[in-house]
PDB file of C-alpha atoms in Angstrom:
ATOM      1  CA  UNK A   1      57.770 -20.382 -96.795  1.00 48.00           C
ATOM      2  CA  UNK A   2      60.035 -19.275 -99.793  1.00 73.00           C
ATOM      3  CA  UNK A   3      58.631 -16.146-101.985  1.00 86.00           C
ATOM      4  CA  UNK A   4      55.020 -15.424-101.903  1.00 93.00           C
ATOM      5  CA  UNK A   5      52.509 -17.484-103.358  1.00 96.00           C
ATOM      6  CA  UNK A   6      51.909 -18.009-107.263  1.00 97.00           C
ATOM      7  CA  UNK A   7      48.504 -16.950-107.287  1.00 97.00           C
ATOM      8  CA  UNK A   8      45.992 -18.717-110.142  1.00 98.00           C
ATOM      9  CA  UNK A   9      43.206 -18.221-108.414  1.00 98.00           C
ATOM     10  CA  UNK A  10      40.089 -16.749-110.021  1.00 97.00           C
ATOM     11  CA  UNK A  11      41.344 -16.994-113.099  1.00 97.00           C
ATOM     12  CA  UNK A  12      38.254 -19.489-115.089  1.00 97.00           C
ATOM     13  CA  UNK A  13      40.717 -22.077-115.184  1.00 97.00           C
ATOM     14  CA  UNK A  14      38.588 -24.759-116.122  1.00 97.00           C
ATOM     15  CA  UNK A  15      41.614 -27.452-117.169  1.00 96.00           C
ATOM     16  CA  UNK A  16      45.118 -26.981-115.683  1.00 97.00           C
ATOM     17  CA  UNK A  17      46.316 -26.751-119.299  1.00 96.00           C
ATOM     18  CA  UNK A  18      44.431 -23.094-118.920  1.00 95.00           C
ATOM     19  CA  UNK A  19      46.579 -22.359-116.237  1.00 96.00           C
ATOM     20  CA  UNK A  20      49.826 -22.456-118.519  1.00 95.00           C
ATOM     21  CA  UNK A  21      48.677 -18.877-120.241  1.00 95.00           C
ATOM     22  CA  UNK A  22      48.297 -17.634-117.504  1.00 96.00           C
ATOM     23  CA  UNK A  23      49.584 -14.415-115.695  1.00 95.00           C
ATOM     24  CA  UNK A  24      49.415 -14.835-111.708  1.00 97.00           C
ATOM     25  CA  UNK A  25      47.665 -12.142-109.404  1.00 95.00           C
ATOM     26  CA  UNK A  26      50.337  -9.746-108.033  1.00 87.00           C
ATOM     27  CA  UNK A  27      50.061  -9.586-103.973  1.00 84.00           C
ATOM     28  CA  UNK A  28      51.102  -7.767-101.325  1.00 85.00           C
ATOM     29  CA  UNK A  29      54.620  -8.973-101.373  1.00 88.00           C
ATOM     30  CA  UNK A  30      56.223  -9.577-105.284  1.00 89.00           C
ATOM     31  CA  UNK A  31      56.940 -12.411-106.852  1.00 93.00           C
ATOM     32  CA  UNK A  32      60.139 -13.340-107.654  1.00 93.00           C
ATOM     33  CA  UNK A  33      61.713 -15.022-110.659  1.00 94.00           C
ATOM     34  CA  UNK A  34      64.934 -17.160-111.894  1.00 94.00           C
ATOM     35  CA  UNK A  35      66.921 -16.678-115.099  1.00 95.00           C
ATOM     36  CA  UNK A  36      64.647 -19.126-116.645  1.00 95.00           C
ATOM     37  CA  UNK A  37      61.562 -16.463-114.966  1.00 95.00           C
ATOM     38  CA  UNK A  38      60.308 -19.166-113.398  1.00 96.00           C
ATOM     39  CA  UNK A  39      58.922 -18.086-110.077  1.00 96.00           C
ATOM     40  CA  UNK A  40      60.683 -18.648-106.968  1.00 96.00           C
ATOM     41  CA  UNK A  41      57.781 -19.848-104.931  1.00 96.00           C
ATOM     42  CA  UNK A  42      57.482 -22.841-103.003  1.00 97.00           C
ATOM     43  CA  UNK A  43      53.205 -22.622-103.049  1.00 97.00           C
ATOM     44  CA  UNK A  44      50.687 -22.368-105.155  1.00 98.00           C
ATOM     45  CA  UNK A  45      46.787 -21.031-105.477  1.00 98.00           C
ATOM     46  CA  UNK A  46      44.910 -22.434-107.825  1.00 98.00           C
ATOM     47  CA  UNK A  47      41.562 -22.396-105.824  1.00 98.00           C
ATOM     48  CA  UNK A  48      38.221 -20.973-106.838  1.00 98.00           C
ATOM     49  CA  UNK A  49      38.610 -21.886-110.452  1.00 98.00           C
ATOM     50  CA  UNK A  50      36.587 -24.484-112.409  1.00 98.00           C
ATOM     51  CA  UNK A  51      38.991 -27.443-112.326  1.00 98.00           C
ATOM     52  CA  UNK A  52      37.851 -31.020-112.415  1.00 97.00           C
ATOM     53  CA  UNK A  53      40.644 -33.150-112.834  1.00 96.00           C
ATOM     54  CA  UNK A  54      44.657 -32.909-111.992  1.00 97.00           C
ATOM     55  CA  UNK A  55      46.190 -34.748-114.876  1.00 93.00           C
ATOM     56  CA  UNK A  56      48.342 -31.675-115.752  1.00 96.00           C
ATOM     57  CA  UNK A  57      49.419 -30.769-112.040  1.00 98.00           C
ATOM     58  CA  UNK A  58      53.113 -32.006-112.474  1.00 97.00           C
ATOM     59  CA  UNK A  59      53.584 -29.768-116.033  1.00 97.00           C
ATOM     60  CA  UNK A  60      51.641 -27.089-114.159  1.00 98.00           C
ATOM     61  CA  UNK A  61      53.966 -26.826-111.080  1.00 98.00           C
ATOM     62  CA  UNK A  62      56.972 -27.224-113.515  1.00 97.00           C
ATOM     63  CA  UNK A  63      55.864 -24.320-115.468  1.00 97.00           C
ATOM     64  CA  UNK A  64      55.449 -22.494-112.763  1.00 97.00           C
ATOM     65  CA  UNK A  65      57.913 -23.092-110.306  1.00 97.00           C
ATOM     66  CA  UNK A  66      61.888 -22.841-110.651  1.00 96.00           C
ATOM     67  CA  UNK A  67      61.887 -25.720-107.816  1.00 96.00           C
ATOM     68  CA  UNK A  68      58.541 -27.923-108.775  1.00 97.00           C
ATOM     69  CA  UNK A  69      59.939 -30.857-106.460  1.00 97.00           C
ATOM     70  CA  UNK A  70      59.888 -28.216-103.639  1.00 97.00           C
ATOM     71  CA  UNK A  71      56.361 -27.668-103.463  1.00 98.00           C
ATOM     72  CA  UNK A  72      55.366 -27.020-100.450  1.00 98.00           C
ATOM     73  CA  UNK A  73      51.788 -25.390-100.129  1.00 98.00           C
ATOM     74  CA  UNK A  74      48.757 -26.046-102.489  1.00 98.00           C
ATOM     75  CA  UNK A  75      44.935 -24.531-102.506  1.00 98.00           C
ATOM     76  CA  UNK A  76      42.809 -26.730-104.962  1.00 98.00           C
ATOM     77  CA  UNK A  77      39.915 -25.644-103.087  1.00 98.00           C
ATOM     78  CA  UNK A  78      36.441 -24.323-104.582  1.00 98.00           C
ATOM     79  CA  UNK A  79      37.021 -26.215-107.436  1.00 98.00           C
ATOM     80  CA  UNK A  80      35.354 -29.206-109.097  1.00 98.00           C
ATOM     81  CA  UNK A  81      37.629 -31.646-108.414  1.00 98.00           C
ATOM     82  CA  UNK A  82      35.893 -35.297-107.538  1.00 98.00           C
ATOM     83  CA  UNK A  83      38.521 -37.439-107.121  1.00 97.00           C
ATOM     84  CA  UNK A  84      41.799 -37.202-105.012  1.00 97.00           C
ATOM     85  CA  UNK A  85      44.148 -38.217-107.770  1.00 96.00           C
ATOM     86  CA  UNK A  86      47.585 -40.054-107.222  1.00 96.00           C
ATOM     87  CA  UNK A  87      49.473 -37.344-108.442  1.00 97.00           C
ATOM     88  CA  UNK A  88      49.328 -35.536-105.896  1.00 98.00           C
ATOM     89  CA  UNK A  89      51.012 -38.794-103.634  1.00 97.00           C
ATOM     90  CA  UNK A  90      54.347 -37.410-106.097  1.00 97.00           C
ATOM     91  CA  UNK A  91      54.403 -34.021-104.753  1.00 98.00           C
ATOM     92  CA  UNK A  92      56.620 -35.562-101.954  1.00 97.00           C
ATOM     93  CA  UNK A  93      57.832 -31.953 -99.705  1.00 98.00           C
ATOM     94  CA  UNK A  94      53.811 -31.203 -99.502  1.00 98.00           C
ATOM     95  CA  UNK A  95      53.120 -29.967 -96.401  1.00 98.00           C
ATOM     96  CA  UNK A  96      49.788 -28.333 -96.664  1.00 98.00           C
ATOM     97  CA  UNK A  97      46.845 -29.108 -99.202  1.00 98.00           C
ATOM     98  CA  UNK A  98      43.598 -27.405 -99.207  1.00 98.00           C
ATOM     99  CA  UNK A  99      40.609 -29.459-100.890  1.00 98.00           C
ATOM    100  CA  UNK A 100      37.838 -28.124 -99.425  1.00 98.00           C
ATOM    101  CA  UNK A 101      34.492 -26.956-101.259  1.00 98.00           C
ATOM    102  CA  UNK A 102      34.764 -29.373-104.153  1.00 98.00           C
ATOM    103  CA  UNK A 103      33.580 -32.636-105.025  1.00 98.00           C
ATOM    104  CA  UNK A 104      35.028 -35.411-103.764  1.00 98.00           C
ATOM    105  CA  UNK A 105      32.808 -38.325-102.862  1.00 97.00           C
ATOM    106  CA  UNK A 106      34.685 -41.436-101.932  1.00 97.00           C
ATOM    107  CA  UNK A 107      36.390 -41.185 -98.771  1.00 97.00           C
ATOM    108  CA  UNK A 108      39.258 -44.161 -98.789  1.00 96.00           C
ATOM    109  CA  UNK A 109      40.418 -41.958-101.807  1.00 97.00           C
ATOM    110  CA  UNK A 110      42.255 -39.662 -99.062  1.00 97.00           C
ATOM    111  CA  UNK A 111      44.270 -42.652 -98.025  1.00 97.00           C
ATOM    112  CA  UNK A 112      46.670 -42.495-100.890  1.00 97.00           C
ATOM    113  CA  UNK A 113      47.789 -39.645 -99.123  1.00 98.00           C
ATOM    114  CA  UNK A 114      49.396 -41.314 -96.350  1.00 97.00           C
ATOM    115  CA  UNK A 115      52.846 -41.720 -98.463  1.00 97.00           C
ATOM    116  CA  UNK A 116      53.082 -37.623 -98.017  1.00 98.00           C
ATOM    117  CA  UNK A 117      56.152 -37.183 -95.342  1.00 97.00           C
ATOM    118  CA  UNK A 118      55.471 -33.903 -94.512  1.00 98.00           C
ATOM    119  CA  UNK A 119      51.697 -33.123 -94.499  1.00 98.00           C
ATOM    120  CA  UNK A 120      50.714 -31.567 -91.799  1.00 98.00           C
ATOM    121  CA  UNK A 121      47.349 -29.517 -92.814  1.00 98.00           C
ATOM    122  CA  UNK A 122      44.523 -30.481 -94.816  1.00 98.00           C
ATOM    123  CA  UNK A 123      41.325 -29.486 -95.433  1.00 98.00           C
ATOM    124  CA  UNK A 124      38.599 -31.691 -96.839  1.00 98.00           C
ATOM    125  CA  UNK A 125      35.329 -29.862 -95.602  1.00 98.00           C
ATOM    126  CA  UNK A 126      32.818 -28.983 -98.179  1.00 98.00           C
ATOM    127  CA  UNK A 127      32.813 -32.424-100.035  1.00 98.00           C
ATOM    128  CA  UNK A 128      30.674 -35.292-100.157  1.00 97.00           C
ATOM    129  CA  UNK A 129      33.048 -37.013 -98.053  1.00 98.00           C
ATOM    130  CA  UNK A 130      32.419 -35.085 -95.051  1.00 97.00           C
ATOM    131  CA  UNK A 131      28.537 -37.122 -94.601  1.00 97.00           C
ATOM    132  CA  UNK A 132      30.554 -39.723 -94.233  1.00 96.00           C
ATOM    133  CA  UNK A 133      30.068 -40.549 -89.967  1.00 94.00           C
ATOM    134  CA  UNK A 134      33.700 -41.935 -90.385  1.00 93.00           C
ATOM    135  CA  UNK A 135      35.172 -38.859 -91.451  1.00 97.00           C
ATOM    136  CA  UNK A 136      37.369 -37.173 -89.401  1.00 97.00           C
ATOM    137  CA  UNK A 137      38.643 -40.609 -88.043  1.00 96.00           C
ATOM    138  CA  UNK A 138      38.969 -42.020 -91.270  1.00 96.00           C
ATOM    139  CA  UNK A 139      41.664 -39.179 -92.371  1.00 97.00           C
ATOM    140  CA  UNK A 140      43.228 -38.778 -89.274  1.00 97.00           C
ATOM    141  CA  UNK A 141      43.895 -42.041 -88.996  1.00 96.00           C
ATOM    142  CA  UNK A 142      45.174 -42.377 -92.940  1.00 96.00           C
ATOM    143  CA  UNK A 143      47.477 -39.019 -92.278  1.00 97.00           C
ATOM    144  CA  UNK A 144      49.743 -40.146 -89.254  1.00 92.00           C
ATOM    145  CA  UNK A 145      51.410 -36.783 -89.286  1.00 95.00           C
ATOM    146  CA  UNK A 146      48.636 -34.795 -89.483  1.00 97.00           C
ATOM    147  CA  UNK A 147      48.210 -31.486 -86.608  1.00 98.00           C
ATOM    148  CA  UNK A 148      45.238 -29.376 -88.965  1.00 98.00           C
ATOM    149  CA  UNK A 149      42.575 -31.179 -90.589  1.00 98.00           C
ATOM    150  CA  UNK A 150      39.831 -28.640 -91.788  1.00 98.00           C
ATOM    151  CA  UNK A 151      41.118 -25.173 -90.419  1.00 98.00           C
ATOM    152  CA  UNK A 152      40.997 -27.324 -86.751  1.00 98.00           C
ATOM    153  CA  UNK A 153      44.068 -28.747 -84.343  1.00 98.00           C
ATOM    154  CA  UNK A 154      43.836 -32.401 -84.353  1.00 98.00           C
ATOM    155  CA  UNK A 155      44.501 -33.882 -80.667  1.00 97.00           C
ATOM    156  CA  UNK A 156      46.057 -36.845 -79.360  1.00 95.00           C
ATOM    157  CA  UNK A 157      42.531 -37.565 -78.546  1.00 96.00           C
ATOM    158  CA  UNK A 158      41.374 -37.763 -81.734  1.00 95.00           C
ATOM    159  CA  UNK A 159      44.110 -39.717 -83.189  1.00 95.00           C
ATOM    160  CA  UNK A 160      43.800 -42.413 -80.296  1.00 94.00           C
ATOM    161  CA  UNK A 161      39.889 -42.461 -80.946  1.00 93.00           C
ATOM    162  CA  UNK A 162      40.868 -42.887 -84.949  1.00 92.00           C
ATOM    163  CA  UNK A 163      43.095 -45.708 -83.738  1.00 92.00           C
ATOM    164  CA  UNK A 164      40.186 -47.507 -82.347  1.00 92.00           C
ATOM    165  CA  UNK A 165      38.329 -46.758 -84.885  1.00 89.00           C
ATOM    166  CA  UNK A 166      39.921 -48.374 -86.905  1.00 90.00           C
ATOM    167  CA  UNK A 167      41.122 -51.415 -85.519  1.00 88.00           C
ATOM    168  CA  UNK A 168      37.530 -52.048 -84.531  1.00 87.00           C
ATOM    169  CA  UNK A 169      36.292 -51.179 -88.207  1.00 82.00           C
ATOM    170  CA  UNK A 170      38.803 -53.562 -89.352  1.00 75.00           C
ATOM    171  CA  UNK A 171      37.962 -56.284 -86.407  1.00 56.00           C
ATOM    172  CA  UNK A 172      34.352 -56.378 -87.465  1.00 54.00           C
ATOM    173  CA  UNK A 173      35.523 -56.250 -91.247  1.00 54.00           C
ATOM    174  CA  UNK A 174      37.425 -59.560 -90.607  1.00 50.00           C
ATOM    175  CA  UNK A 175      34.943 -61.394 -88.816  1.00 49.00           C
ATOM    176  CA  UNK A 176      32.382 -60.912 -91.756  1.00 48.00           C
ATOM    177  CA  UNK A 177      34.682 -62.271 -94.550  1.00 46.00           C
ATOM    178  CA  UNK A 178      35.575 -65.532 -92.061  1.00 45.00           C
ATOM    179  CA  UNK A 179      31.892 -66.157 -91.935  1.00 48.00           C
TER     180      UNK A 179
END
C-alpha cells in the first residue's frame, strides 16, 4: 500500500470526533505528510478503541488522509461497534476491513457491503453474528469478490456451497410466502 498506516489505535477513542485531536502512533516506518500535513496514507487503524458508532468516519478519513477517497485498508476491530453502517458502502477503493471483536448482531447487515468493488478481506469473527449457522455462507455469498474472510482463504468450494445456500434459503423462503 501507499505510506504506512495512520495508527489511532489505543488511543480511548470512544467517538470518532475523539479521533480528530488526535496524534497517531509513530511505527516502524514514518509517516508521511502533504503541504496541507495531511498524511499520505492510504489505511487506517482505529481498532482497540471504544467506538460505537461510525457517523464521523467520512470527516475522520478526511482529516486524516490527503487522499480520503483512496482509502484502502481499515481496522475497526475491538471496538464497540453494533451495527455495520452504510457509510462504510461510500468508502468505494476499500479493499480490506477488519470488524472483528465487536458487536455486531444482525447478520444481513454485512450485505450492504456487496456494492464494495474491491474488497477482498474481511474479518467478522468475534461478533454476535458469527452464532449465526449461516455465517460464513451468508457473507461469502453477499461479498462476490471476496478471497479472506476471518484471517482464512475462501475456496471455490465455499463460494459454490454459499451459492446453494442461498438459492435454497431463498427457494424455501418463496414457497412460505405463496402459501
Amino acid at each position: 500500500m501507499y505510506g504506512a498506516p495512520v495508527d489511532l489505535s489505543f488511543k480511548h477513542i470512544s467517538s470518532l470526533a475523539d479521533a480528530w485531536t488526535e496524534e497517531p502512533t509513530s511505527g516502524l516506518r514514518p509517516l508521511k505528510r502533504n503541504s496541507e500535513m495531511k498524511y499520505q496514507s492510504h489505511s487506517l487503524r482505529l481498532n482497540n478503541n471504544n467506538i460505537t458508532d461510525l457517523h464521523d468516519l467520512q470527516k475522520t478519513v478526511s482529516d486524516f488522509l490527503a487522499e480520503p477517497l483512496q482509502l484502502a485498508w481499515l481496522d475497526l476491530s475491538f471496538n464497540q461497534i453494533t451495527h455495520v453502517e452504510h457509510v462504510l458502502c461510500e468508502l468505494r477503493e476499500l479493499r480490506v476491513l477488519y470488524l472483528h471483536g465487536n458487536s455486531i448482531f444482525i447478520l444481513s447487515e454485512v450485505d450492504r457491503l456487496g456494492v464494495l468493488p474491491h474488497l477482498h478481506t474481511i474479518t467478522l469473527h468475534g461478533n454476535v453474528i458469527e452464532a449465526n449457522k449461516a455465517y460464513r455462507n451468508r457473507v461469502i455469498n453477499a461479498l462476490p469478490r471476496l478471497k479472506t474472510m476471518d484471517f482464512s482463504a475462501v475456496t471455490r468450494q465455499e463460494r459454490v456451497m454459499a451459492k446453494i445456500w442461498h438459492h435454497s434459503n431463498n427457494h424455501s423462503r418463496r414457497k412460505e410466502t405463496l402459501q
